XYZ file of C-alpha atoms in Angstrom:
693
model
C -26.543 14.456 -98.378
C -26.644 11.367 -100.553
C -23.800 9.316 -102.039
C -23.182 6.744 -104.767
C -19.613 5.449 -104.626
C -17.553 8.589 -105.300
C -20.514 10.946 -105.801
C -21.981 13.085 -102.991
C -24.722 15.726 -102.984
C -25.785 18.236 -100.353
C -28.445 20.957 -100.600
C -28.513 23.833 -98.121
C -30.655 26.922 -97.634
C -28.242 29.878 -97.448
C -30.885 32.630 -97.385
C -34.660 32.692 -97.610
C -34.247 33.331 -101.358
C -31.414 30.957 -102.197
C -30.492 27.248 -102.066
C -26.934 26.026 -102.580
C -26.354 22.601 -104.132
C -22.924 21.028 -103.650
C -21.732 18.018 -105.623
C -18.551 16.004 -105.160
C -18.239 13.774 -108.220
C -16.062 12.809 -111.151
C -19.214 12.810 -113.297
C -20.255 15.879 -115.325
C -22.382 18.331 -113.312
C -25.530 19.566 -115.090
C -27.488 21.959 -112.828
C -30.475 21.996 -115.166
C -31.273 18.327 -114.476
C -32.231 18.841 -110.832
C -35.800 19.390 -109.647
C -36.539 21.323 -106.444
C -39.688 20.346 -104.565
C -41.853 21.449 -101.647
C -43.929 18.633 -100.143
C -43.359 16.723 -103.391
C -44.504 19.563 -105.660
C -42.076 21.234 -108.024
C -41.009 24.795 -107.206
C -39.433 27.273 -109.597
C -35.759 28.120 -109.246
C -33.190 29.774 -111.474
C -29.472 29.127 -111.599
C -27.687 32.168 -110.228
C -24.088 31.010 -109.905
C -22.033 27.931 -110.767
C -18.449 27.123 -109.801
C -16.745 23.852 -110.689
C -13.190 22.742 -110.034
C -11.518 19.329 -109.673
C -14.688 17.307 -109.177
C -16.357 19.822 -106.861
C -19.332 21.803 -108.135
C -21.229 24.489 -106.234
C -24.424 25.899 -107.693
C -26.603 28.619 -106.155
C -30.275 28.602 -107.149
C -32.533 31.615 -106.626
C -36.084 30.886 -105.503
C -38.997 32.571 -107.232
C -40.325 33.686 -103.819
C -38.918 33.612 -100.268
C -38.960 30.136 -98.787
C -41.488 29.571 -96.011
C -40.368 27.297 -93.216
C -42.548 24.458 -92.008
C -42.489 22.380 -95.175
C -40.407 19.476 -96.436
C -38.060 20.736 -99.153
C -36.190 18.252 -101.339
C -34.086 18.042 -104.476
C -34.669 15.265 -107.015
C -31.375 14.160 -108.558
C -31.986 11.919 -111.587
C -30.189 8.628 -111.273
C -29.446 9.163 -107.573
C -32.743 9.880 -105.821
C -34.087 12.603 -103.558
C -32.176 14.510 -100.892
C -33.564 16.906 -98.256
C -32.756 20.599 -98.286
C -30.914 21.469 -95.076
C -32.667 24.519 -93.581
C -30.846 24.420 -90.220
C -29.085 27.741 -90.798
C -32.358 29.603 -91.376
C -32.393 30.482 -87.670
C -29.219 32.535 -88.234
C -30.609 34.658 -91.089
C -30.935 38.383 -90.249
C -34.709 38.499 -90.754
C -35.462 35.263 -88.892
C -36.405 36.789 -85.529
C -38.743 39.349 -87.069
C -40.485 36.589 -89.016
C -40.684 33.827 -86.423
C -40.032 34.984 -82.859
C -43.052 35.102 -80.534
C -41.785 35.915 -77.024
C -45.302 36.463 -75.637
C -46.368 32.919 -76.517
C -46.990 30.547 -73.593
C -44.966 27.444 -74.425
C -44.740 23.998 -72.886
C -47.555 21.938 -71.376
C -50.395 24.090 -69.997
C -52.374 21.869 -67.645
C -55.971 22.083 -66.511
C -58.181 19.258 -65.181
C -60.234 19.443 -68.388
C -57.394 19.406 -70.934
C -53.682 19.953 -71.447
C -52.438 22.169 -74.263
C -48.978 21.413 -75.650
C -47.256 24.317 -77.420
C -43.884 23.824 -79.088
C -41.885 26.516 -80.885
C -40.088 24.704 -83.709
C -40.191 27.052 -86.724
C -37.635 25.118 -88.791
C -39.522 21.841 -88.421
C -41.595 20.386 -91.237
C -43.517 18.150 -88.818
C -43.863 17.660 -85.055
C -45.544 14.925 -83.058
C -46.369 14.393 -79.416
C -45.226 11.018 -78.131
C -47.285 10.354 -75.010
C -47.597 7.626 -72.406
C -50.698 7.809 -70.280
C -50.870 6.969 -66.616
C -50.945 3.225 -65.947
C -50.062 2.441 -69.572
C -46.860 0.928 -70.918
C -47.264 1.740 -74.611
C -46.619 5.087 -76.251
C -49.126 6.900 -78.449
C -48.199 9.303 -81.242
C -50.238 12.442 -82.004
C -49.550 14.862 -84.883
C -49.263 18.491 -83.828
C -50.708 21.337 -85.892
C -48.440 24.139 -87.022
C -49.624 27.671 -86.352
C -48.236 31.159 -86.783
C -44.557 31.796 -86.094
C -43.810 28.080 -86.204
C -45.641 27.129 -82.993
C -46.973 23.566 -83.057
C -49.970 22.823 -80.834
C -51.978 19.878 -79.625
C -54.727 19.681 -77.017
C -55.361 16.426 -75.141
C -58.767 16.331 -73.505
C -59.244 15.072 -69.967
C -57.117 15.148 -66.834
C -53.546 14.424 -67.961
C -51.875 14.775 -64.556
C -48.930 12.351 -64.665
C -48.743 12.067 -68.467
C -45.231 11.258 -69.721
C -44.268 12.822 -73.039
C -41.607 13.653 -75.607
C -41.658 15.668 -78.804
C -40.720 14.107 -82.146
C -39.380 16.880 -84.378
C -38.438 16.634 -88.048
C -35.806 19.192 -89.020
C -34.209 19.082 -92.494
C -35.470 15.543 -93.032
C -34.036 14.207 -89.753
C -36.244 13.214 -86.822
C -35.256 13.681 -83.187
C -36.963 12.839 -79.919
C -36.543 15.613 -77.380
C -37.780 16.648 -73.979
C -39.791 19.843 -73.648
C -37.551 22.900 -73.155
C -40.312 24.300 -70.919
C -41.048 21.076 -69.009
C -41.686 21.611 -65.293
C -41.324 17.944 -64.300
C -39.287 15.005 -65.508
C -38.495 11.326 -65.320
C -35.072 10.453 -63.854
C -32.055 11.706 -65.810
C -34.243 13.670 -68.205
C -35.556 10.545 -69.916
C -38.891 12.237 -70.666
C -40.995 15.213 -69.623
C -44.015 14.897 -67.337
C -47.283 16.819 -67.022
C -48.196 17.574 -63.406
C -51.025 19.374 -61.678
C -49.011 21.913 -59.678
C -52.115 22.946 -57.739
C -51.979 19.678 -55.802
C -48.295 20.287 -55.026
C -48.860 23.718 -53.516
C -47.752 24.344 -49.921
C -47.368 27.539 -47.861
C -43.902 28.905 -48.654
C -43.936 31.446 -45.785
C -42.496 34.212 -47.948
C -43.846 36.746 -45.456
C -41.332 35.561 -42.840
C -38.370 36.832 -44.878
C -37.814 40.423 -43.802
C -37.812 43.063 -46.567
C -34.359 44.607 -46.837
C -31.975 46.483 -49.085
C -29.371 44.418 -50.906
C -26.664 45.993 -48.713
C -28.487 44.644 -45.637
C -28.129 41.047 -46.791
C -25.470 38.636 -45.525
C -25.036 35.710 -47.914
C -23.733 32.233 -47.079
C -22.887 29.933 -49.988
C -23.245 26.170 -49.890
C -24.601 23.140 -51.696
C -27.533 20.891 -50.843
C -25.252 17.883 -51.057
C -22.138 19.367 -49.463
C -23.933 20.692 -46.379
C -25.601 17.371 -45.554
C -23.441 14.516 -46.888
C -20.746 14.301 -44.192
C -20.990 10.931 -42.379
C -20.003 12.538 -39.053
C -23.539 13.798 -38.346
C -26.886 12.131 -37.724
C -28.568 13.905 -40.655
C -30.871 11.237 -42.099
C -31.519 12.571 -45.616
C -27.902 13.026 -46.627
C -27.384 14.879 -49.892
C -31.089 15.738 -50.130
C -33.344 18.790 -50.002
C -34.988 17.417 -46.865
C -31.621 16.868 -45.199
C -31.085 20.628 -45.139
C -34.131 21.256 -42.930
C -33.814 18.431 -40.402
C -33.982 19.987 -36.950
C -32.122 18.776 -33.884
C -29.289 17.114 -35.797
C -25.867 16.840 -34.192
C -22.231 16.211 -34.955
C -20.347 13.376 -33.277
C -19.318 15.808 -30.534
C -22.906 16.912 -29.991
C -22.717 20.283 -31.732
C -25.556 21.501 -33.972
C -25.349 20.195 -37.537
C -27.154 20.992 -40.764
C -30.174 23.251 -40.359
C -29.538 24.177 -36.715
C -25.890 24.950 -37.384
C -26.740 27.164 -40.350
C -29.274 29.072 -38.260
C -26.669 29.611 -35.539
C -24.460 31.590 -37.938
C -27.107 34.283 -38.379
C -26.868 35.032 -42.112
C -29.898 36.426 -43.951
C -29.660 34.447 -47.210
C -28.482 30.971 -48.130
C -27.113 30.820 -51.667
C -27.271 27.260 -52.939
C -25.219 25.929 -55.820
C -27.422 24.903 -58.778
C -30.495 22.913 -57.836
C -32.185 22.908 -61.232
C -31.757 19.646 -63.156
C -28.145 19.112 -64.192
C -26.626 16.460 -66.393
C -23.611 14.626 -65.025
C -24.943 13.065 -61.820
C -26.905 9.838 -62.274
C -30.127 10.607 -60.423
C -30.751 6.928 -59.724
C -27.239 6.393 -58.338
C -26.004 9.799 -57.115
C -23.313 8.329 -54.862
C -21.423 7.105 -57.939
C -20.691 10.596 -59.265
C -20.344 14.189 -58.138
C -20.842 17.584 -59.742
C -21.555 21.099 -58.516
C -24.266 21.387 -61.168
C -22.912 23.943 -63.627
C -23.944 21.634 -66.475
C -27.594 22.588 -67.069
C -29.958 20.019 -68.542
C -33.548 21.120 -67.762
C -33.893 24.714 -66.639
C -37.411 24.509 -65.158
C -36.989 21.195 -63.288
C -35.401 20.664 -59.837
C -32.430 18.296 -59.611
C -33.582 14.718 -59.043
C -30.541 13.465 -57.115
C -31.554 15.810 -54.273
C -34.957 14.170 -53.686
C -35.885 11.017 -51.791
C -37.840 9.263 -54.576
C -36.588 10.148 -58.034
C -39.033 7.728 -59.682
C -41.900 9.937 -58.490
C -41.783 13.099 -60.658
C -43.491 15.126 -57.931
C -40.986 14.193 -55.199
C -38.267 16.659 -56.200
C -40.850 19.438 -56.498
C -42.537 18.865 -53.146
C -39.285 18.402 -51.247
C -37.628 21.493 -52.710
C -40.679 23.518 -51.698
C -40.498 22.092 -48.177
C -36.827 23.058 -47.989
C -37.494 26.640 -49.109
C -40.438 26.937 -46.722
C -38.319 25.603 -43.847
C -35.721 28.343 -44.242
C -38.384 30.979 -44.858
C -40.014 30.143 -41.528
C -36.724 31.102 -39.865
C -36.509 34.353 -41.836
C -33.794 33.128 -44.210
C -34.076 33.770 -47.940
C -32.949 31.281 -50.586
C -30.753 32.495 -53.437
C -30.681 30.253 -56.486
C -27.461 29.869 -58.459
C -28.548 29.999 -62.111
C -26.500 29.173 -65.205
C -27.911 30.779 -68.333
C -24.575 31.248 -70.100
C -24.205 27.682 -71.428
C -25.752 24.208 -71.360
C -24.249 20.744 -71.188
C -23.211 19.547 -74.652
C -25.065 21.691 -77.189
C -24.865 19.069 -79.960
C -27.197 16.660 -78.165
C -29.149 19.235 -76.194
C -32.913 19.655 -76.682
C -32.192 23.275 -77.618
C -30.185 22.324 -80.700
C -32.553 19.527 -81.687
C -35.659 21.704 -81.307
C -34.480 24.804 -83.198
C -31.083 24.089 -84.772
C -28.476 26.844 -84.441
C -30.813 29.290 -82.710
C -29.993 29.223 -79.007
C -26.190 29.458 -79.206
C -23.805 32.186 -80.286
C -21.381 31.704 -83.135
C -18.100 33.325 -84.016
C -17.710 35.227 -87.262
C -16.247 32.110 -88.893
C -19.311 30.049 -87.958
C -17.758 28.032 -85.123
C -19.368 27.925 -81.697
C -18.576 30.825 -79.380
C -16.704 29.627 -76.310
C -16.485 32.617 -73.986
C -17.786 30.459 -71.133
C -15.085 27.837 -71.661
C -17.858 25.256 -72.020
C -18.122 25.336 -75.802
C -21.612 26.763 -76.228
C -22.384 30.347 -75.195
C -26.143 30.751 -74.792
C -27.584 33.502 -77.018
C -29.519 35.338 -74.300
C -29.954 38.381 -76.556
C -32.167 36.522 -79.053
C -35.886 37.066 -78.405
C -36.904 33.449 -77.832
C -33.819 32.633 -75.755
C -34.524 35.708 -73.628
C -38.187 34.733 -73.359
C -37.231 31.271 -72.100
C -34.879 32.724 -69.475
C -37.549 35.158 -68.272
C -40.193 32.427 -68.099
C -37.788 30.224 -66.201
C -36.869 32.911 -63.661
C -40.528 33.742 -63.112
C -41.348 30.067 -62.547
C -38.724 29.700 -59.811
C -39.921 32.861 -58.070
C -43.652 32.196 -58.254
C -43.703 28.424 -57.825
C -40.806 27.878 -55.407
C -40.520 31.256 -53.697
C -36.797 31.798 -54.238
C -35.552 35.154 -52.959
C -32.634 35.897 -55.248
C -30.568 34.847 -58.241
C -26.809 34.503 -58.429
C -25.925 34.572 -62.142
C -23.036 32.352 -63.131
C -20.706 34.153 -65.587
C -23.146 37.063 -65.724
C -20.709 38.953 -67.943
C -21.750 36.703 -70.848
C -25.469 37.550 -70.539
C -26.805 40.598 -72.341
C -27.774 43.575 -70.188
C -31.286 43.940 -71.645
C -32.211 40.426 -70.524
C -30.854 41.153 -67.047
C -32.897 44.359 -66.855
C -36.056 42.523 -67.883
C -35.401 39.900 -65.202
C -34.937 42.731 -62.708
C -38.249 44.344 -63.664
C -40.106 41.051 -63.381
C -38.441 39.892 -60.147
C -38.648 43.220 -58.315
C -42.280 43.513 -59.383
C -43.003 40.304 -57.481
C -40.606 40.865 -54.571
C -39.047 44.343 -54.176
C -36.337 42.843 -51.924
C -35.297 40.225 -54.479
C -31.488 39.877 -54.622
C -29.745 40.066 -57.999
C -26.003 39.613 -58.414
C -23.441 37.632 -60.332
C -20.016 37.223 -61.857
C -19.495 40.326 -63.965
C -16.173 39.284 -65.466
C -15.183 40.722 -68.834
C -14.512 37.547 -70.782
C -14.855 38.935 -74.281
C -17.806 37.843 -76.360
C -19.285 37.479 -79.813
C -22.068 40.072 -79.588
C -22.102 43.839 -79.968
C -24.779 44.541 -77.333
C -23.983 45.603 -73.730
C -23.346 42.644 -71.426
C -23.641 42.046 -67.688
C -20.052 42.986 -66.996
C -18.831 44.844 -63.952
C -17.751 47.735 -66.171
C -21.439 48.249 -67.034
C -22.408 48.709 -63.368
C -23.979 52.113 -64.057
C -26.575 50.629 -66.409
C -27.316 47.763 -63.975
C -27.808 49.676 -60.703
C -29.905 46.968 -59.019
C -27.315 44.255 -59.675
C -24.443 43.292 -57.419
C -21.087 42.075 -58.690
C -18.539 39.771 -57.118
C -15.808 42.261 -56.260
C -12.545 40.576 -57.228
C -10.586 43.720 -56.310
C -11.882 43.309 -52.752
C -11.080 39.587 -52.831
C -7.479 39.937 -53.943
C -6.782 42.937 -51.707
C -8.189 41.254 -48.590
C -6.471 37.934 -49.273
C -3.028 39.482 -49.561
C -3.520 42.192 -46.915
C -4.350 39.634 -44.231
C -1.470 37.456 -45.346
C 0.721 40.278 -44.044
C 1.161 42.562 -47.035
C 0.985 45.902 -45.206
C 1.552 47.879 -48.410
C -2.070 47.189 -49.364
C -3.447 49.201 -46.441
C -4.847 52.044 -48.561
C -6.419 49.607 -51.009
C -7.953 47.799 -48.034
C -9.398 51.120 -46.826
C -10.976 51.629 -50.237
C -12.450 48.126 -50.106
C -13.798 48.660 -46.589
C -15.673 51.718 -47.890
C -17.526 49.488 -50.428
C -15.511 50.391 -53.549
C -18.261 52.923 -54.267
C -16.521 55.782 -52.425
C -13.560 57.319 -54.334
C -10.960 56.807 -51.599
C -7.477 56.329 -53.121
C -9.187 54.638 -56.105
C -11.973 55.571 -58.514
C -15.438 54.405 -57.509
C -16.207 51.027 -59.032
C -19.926 51.027 -58.187
C -22.902 53.335 -57.758
C -23.716 51.986 -54.307
C -22.506 49.588 -51.643
C -25.253 47.152 -52.633
C -23.382 46.478 -55.880
C -20.237 45.199 -54.146
C -20.233 41.507 -53.169
C -17.393 41.397 -50.642
C -15.645 38.046 -50.294
C -12.317 36.259 -49.905
C -13.380 32.821 -51.098
C -16.219 31.075 -52.894
C -16.882 27.596 -54.233
C -14.628 27.816 -57.299
C -11.560 29.368 -55.697
C -9.047 27.882 -53.322
C -10.145 28.246 -49.735
C -8.458 31.087 -47.895
C -6.759 28.588 -45.595
C -5.213 26.868 -48.638
C -4.211 30.225 -50.110
C -2.384 31.109 -46.895
C -0.704 27.706 -46.864
C 0.722 28.516 -50.285
C 1.772 32.160 -49.862
C 2.762 32.035 -46.175
C 4.365 28.649 -45.528
C 5.987 30.222 -42.464
C 2.604 30.698 -40.761
C 1.736 28.245 -38.023
C -1.684 26.626 -38.257
C -2.972 28.947 -35.530
C -1.706 31.989 -37.434
C -3.456 30.808 -40.587
C -6.691 30.366 -38.651
C -6.315 33.818 -37.070
C -5.794 35.325 -40.531
C -8.889 33.465 -41.791
C -10.938 34.953 -38.960
C -9.561 38.461 -39.474
C -10.364 38.297 -43.196
C -13.882 37.015 -42.468
C -14.400 39.867 -39.994
C -13.213 42.284 -42.695
C -15.810 40.829 -45.079
C -18.550 41.101 -42.455
C -17.859 44.673 -41.332
C -16.972 46.284 -44.670
C -19.645 48.330 -46.412
C -21.240 46.293 -49.163
C -22.767 42.813 -49.245
C -20.860 40.244 -47.144
C -20.469 36.870 -48.821
C -19.183 33.809 -46.947
C -18.370 30.407 -48.401
C -19.399 27.378 -46.353
C -16.436 26.173 -44.326
C -14.707 29.550 -44.485
C -15.771 30.180 -40.896
C -13.711 27.205 -39.674
C -10.719 27.515 -42.000
C -11.694 24.515 -44.123
C -9.287 23.129 -46.710
C -9.668 21.466 -50.096
C -6.070 20.231 -49.911
C -4.800 22.858 -52.303
C -7.423 22.253 -54.993
C -9.474 25.166 -56.309
C -11.963 24.070 -58.949
C -13.319 20.902 -57.310
C -16.520 20.804 -59.376
C -16.278 17.039 -59.937
C -13.765 15.984 -57.284
C -16.279 14.245 -55.052
C -17.555 14.540 -51.508
C -14.165 14.201 -49.846
C -13.085 17.562 -51.292
C -16.401 19.382 -51.183
C -18.398 18.266 -48.149
C -18.790 20.577 -45.180
C -16.388 19.008 -42.626
C -18.451 18.651 -39.443
C -15.640 16.853 -37.628
C -13.492 19.940 -38.239
C -16.346 22.067 -36.889
C -16.141 20.085 -33.655
C -12.439 20.930 -33.441
C -12.854 24.604 -34.360
C -16.201 25.513 -32.894
C -14.721 28.710 -31.439
C -13.968 29.965 -34.956
C -17.575 29.547 -36.080
C -18.775 31.302 -32.928
C -16.463 34.259 -33.572
C -17.683 34.618 -37.157
C -21.265 34.462 -35.889
C -20.479 37.185 -33.329
C -19.143 39.548 -36.005
C -22.143 38.789 -38.206
C -24.464 39.524 -35.294
C -22.604 42.769 -34.581
C -23.149 43.909 -38.167
C -26.881 43.190 -37.949
C -27.138 45.015 -34.613
C -25.532 48.138 -36.102
C -27.388 49.136 -39.297
C -24.804 51.802 -40.131
C -22.594 49.017 -41.553
C -25.338 48.334 -44.107
C -25.521 51.846 -45.541
C -25.814 51.793 -49.318
C -25.531 55.387 -50.562
C -21.849 56.420 -50.955
C -22.697 59.897 -49.627
C -24.087 58.396 -46.423
C -21.022 56.179 -46.092
C -18.690 59.162 -46.474
C -20.560 60.999 -43.710
C -20.534 58.032 -41.341
C -17.014 56.725 -41.960
C -13.574 57.982 -41.003
C -10.651 55.901 -42.253
C -7.277 56.179 -40.554
C -3.966 54.402 -40.246
C -2.247 53.309 -37.048
C 1.049 51.759 -38.035
C 0.181 48.670 -40.103
C -3.418 48.706 -38.858
C -6.421 49.809 -40.852
C -8.606 51.886 -38.533
C -12.263 52.396 -39.444
C -14.397 54.678 -37.301
C -18.132 54.493 -37.917
C -20.623 56.907 -36.374
C -23.611 55.019 -35.026
C -27.206 56.232 -34.904
C -27.041 56.635 -31.123
C -24.206 59.133 -31.316
C -21.558 56.583 -30.419
C -18.457 55.841 -32.465
C -17.545 52.289 -33.413
C -13.835 51.806 -34.055
C -12.555 48.707 -35.810
C -8.853 47.844 -35.966
C -7.584 45.380 -38.549
C -4.045 44.197 -37.838
C -2.564 42.138 -40.716
C 0.760 41.543 -38.968
C 1.826 38.636 -36.809
C 2.848 40.928 -33.960
C 0.551 42.859 -31.607
C 0.232 46.626 -31.987
C -0.123 49.206 -29.209
C -2.853 51.734 -30.004
C -3.238 53.410 -26.615
C -6.358 53.456 -24.458
C -8.519 56.266 -25.851
C -10.626 54.192 -28.260
C -13.477 53.284 -25.956
C -14.947 50.092 -24.573
C -13.703 46.779 -25.970
C -16.475 44.769 -27.651
C -15.080 41.841 -29.615
C -11.965 40.440 -31.253
C -11.441 37.760 -33.881
C -8.279 36.412 -32.234
C -8.528 32.743 -31.267
C -8.469 32.100 -27.536
C -9.296 35.727 -26.744
C -12.633 36.115 -24.961
C -11.973 39.694 -23.865
C -9.274 42.327 -24.269
C -6.131 40.783 -22.816
C -4.321 44.100 -22.482
C -5.847 47.556 -22.809
C -4.803 49.418 -25.924
C -3.319 46.358 -27.619
C -4.574 45.058 -30.967
C -3.472 41.430 -31.288
C -1.627 40.345 -34.409
C -3.710 38.929 -37.268
C -6.979 40.151 -35.834
C -9.994 42.411 -36.120
C -10.829 44.221 -32.873
C -13.870 46.396 -32.154
C -14.262 49.228 -29.629
C -17.252 51.483 -28.962
C -17.142 54.974 -27.465
């Protein structure tokens, strides 16, 4: 756009065959005076339509042949000068993907000791440059990149470029932007620039072989955060808030109980799901103590978060230390699940995605405004070929380079199902036991293709879904709402067996069973709200009973860190930026409630010792399970492989219940202070009690 006092011009490509010129002026508008140019040379156009009213004129000009991207297009306006033609909407044209997408192309910086090849997909750009700073140099050098087919710009730098710092300079519609590489694997602090690294020298044994192959229904998942699990001052963990802090052995609380790594191992879960540890935006990596965020604000998808490493000025530090953390858990047989956020990015307007290929990577509503299904203002267009290709490349990088063992997809219901299926094929091809699950909420959407919603479970059989029906039923049932007993029975049977309700899933492995996670209120806080009459001990008993229900129900048990000790966030739910005081794992509380953690660990161990609780096929579950009612108690009888019958009683009431003595040998009970059956045939109030016969 150009202006002269009260006169303004703007030229915009509205299809590959048409340019629209808009003029705001009190002067007469003569469309035949304007000259359209490509790289300074005149191109033929014909006036197709002209509308003028009250000083506003809109003229559409037809091109003699379809416009080819990659050139500088301008309009010469006599007496005013030259203005660029805005081609930013070309990425939204129906034929764009067939003309310019190249999902098989290897993009980013491809390193070898002899040379590094830079490949940048920027089909709308008329020019691209590599801005590079070599090792031990302060000044930047600028190199023009050569445009190839499909709008891929390339440049090869000879020699060993390990440690090279770089940015791309991209000219779109006459405007130049400096951006980081969307495919960068390493970075300066706070995403200031991308870095080339020789990953071969950063390779370490990841001990993948130590993680036992298993079905998804055999997994037990524990959710936490690198920072939250290590930051509490009431431990002697040295690397607080860091990758390395999570694998420090021999650390203790103030009372001498295991902390950090040793404590996590004592719980016995099979997989640790960590909140995002790719590079996120709103924590200053040089001063992480000054801010807090869970990390659901993606910045660089291929790069680990710098605030979690010990030396953020060294681009290799975050990479090496994350690998050491993964390897440390692998050695103990624990898999690492990565929380990934491919449904939105932080601030699309200034993101490298928008600056690299304007208007391509984000969905729009029918009226042209940004789709906001995620609530973050910029739904990622996973269904578009190059967006899908980036997601697949990213997932593959985390699996192959860092050895992660699963993905938890944030707001999975926004992602298209085809992309999820391609991730599944790739991930399972590398690791058949790879875990795949996410939030399958139906949040609407701006696309017509099938999405990763829970209602589409039949077309996503290898994916698990957070089961909110289980969550709400269990929360209220163990708060004393006896009327939910039949719904609780259905939940216990994995929601894949049609018991009182229609089957919600194809198999138990699709049901993520939980009562709390990071972005809900803790169950203790929920009970404080809905049962103000409960004593603290009753709330803790209900927390333990609900956790036992999660651990013994058919499906995939999911525990939130702190759930096992009845942790509180003081009534807050979404504490994504509330700071360490709300989010840290409270090790001082662990010292006070060690018995609770031990009881949760005992139920978890019991599940692992009895594989029948991990059955996946609904037909097998129906054969093995008998569900009954004894007063207010849910009674689940499970036939074990050895011919024995395991009977579990869940009592959601405050009072004890007499069940008689014919149920077999007492094994364990969630009730606080109860080491063994206090009275034969009595199920304590607010408890889960197990017998074997």
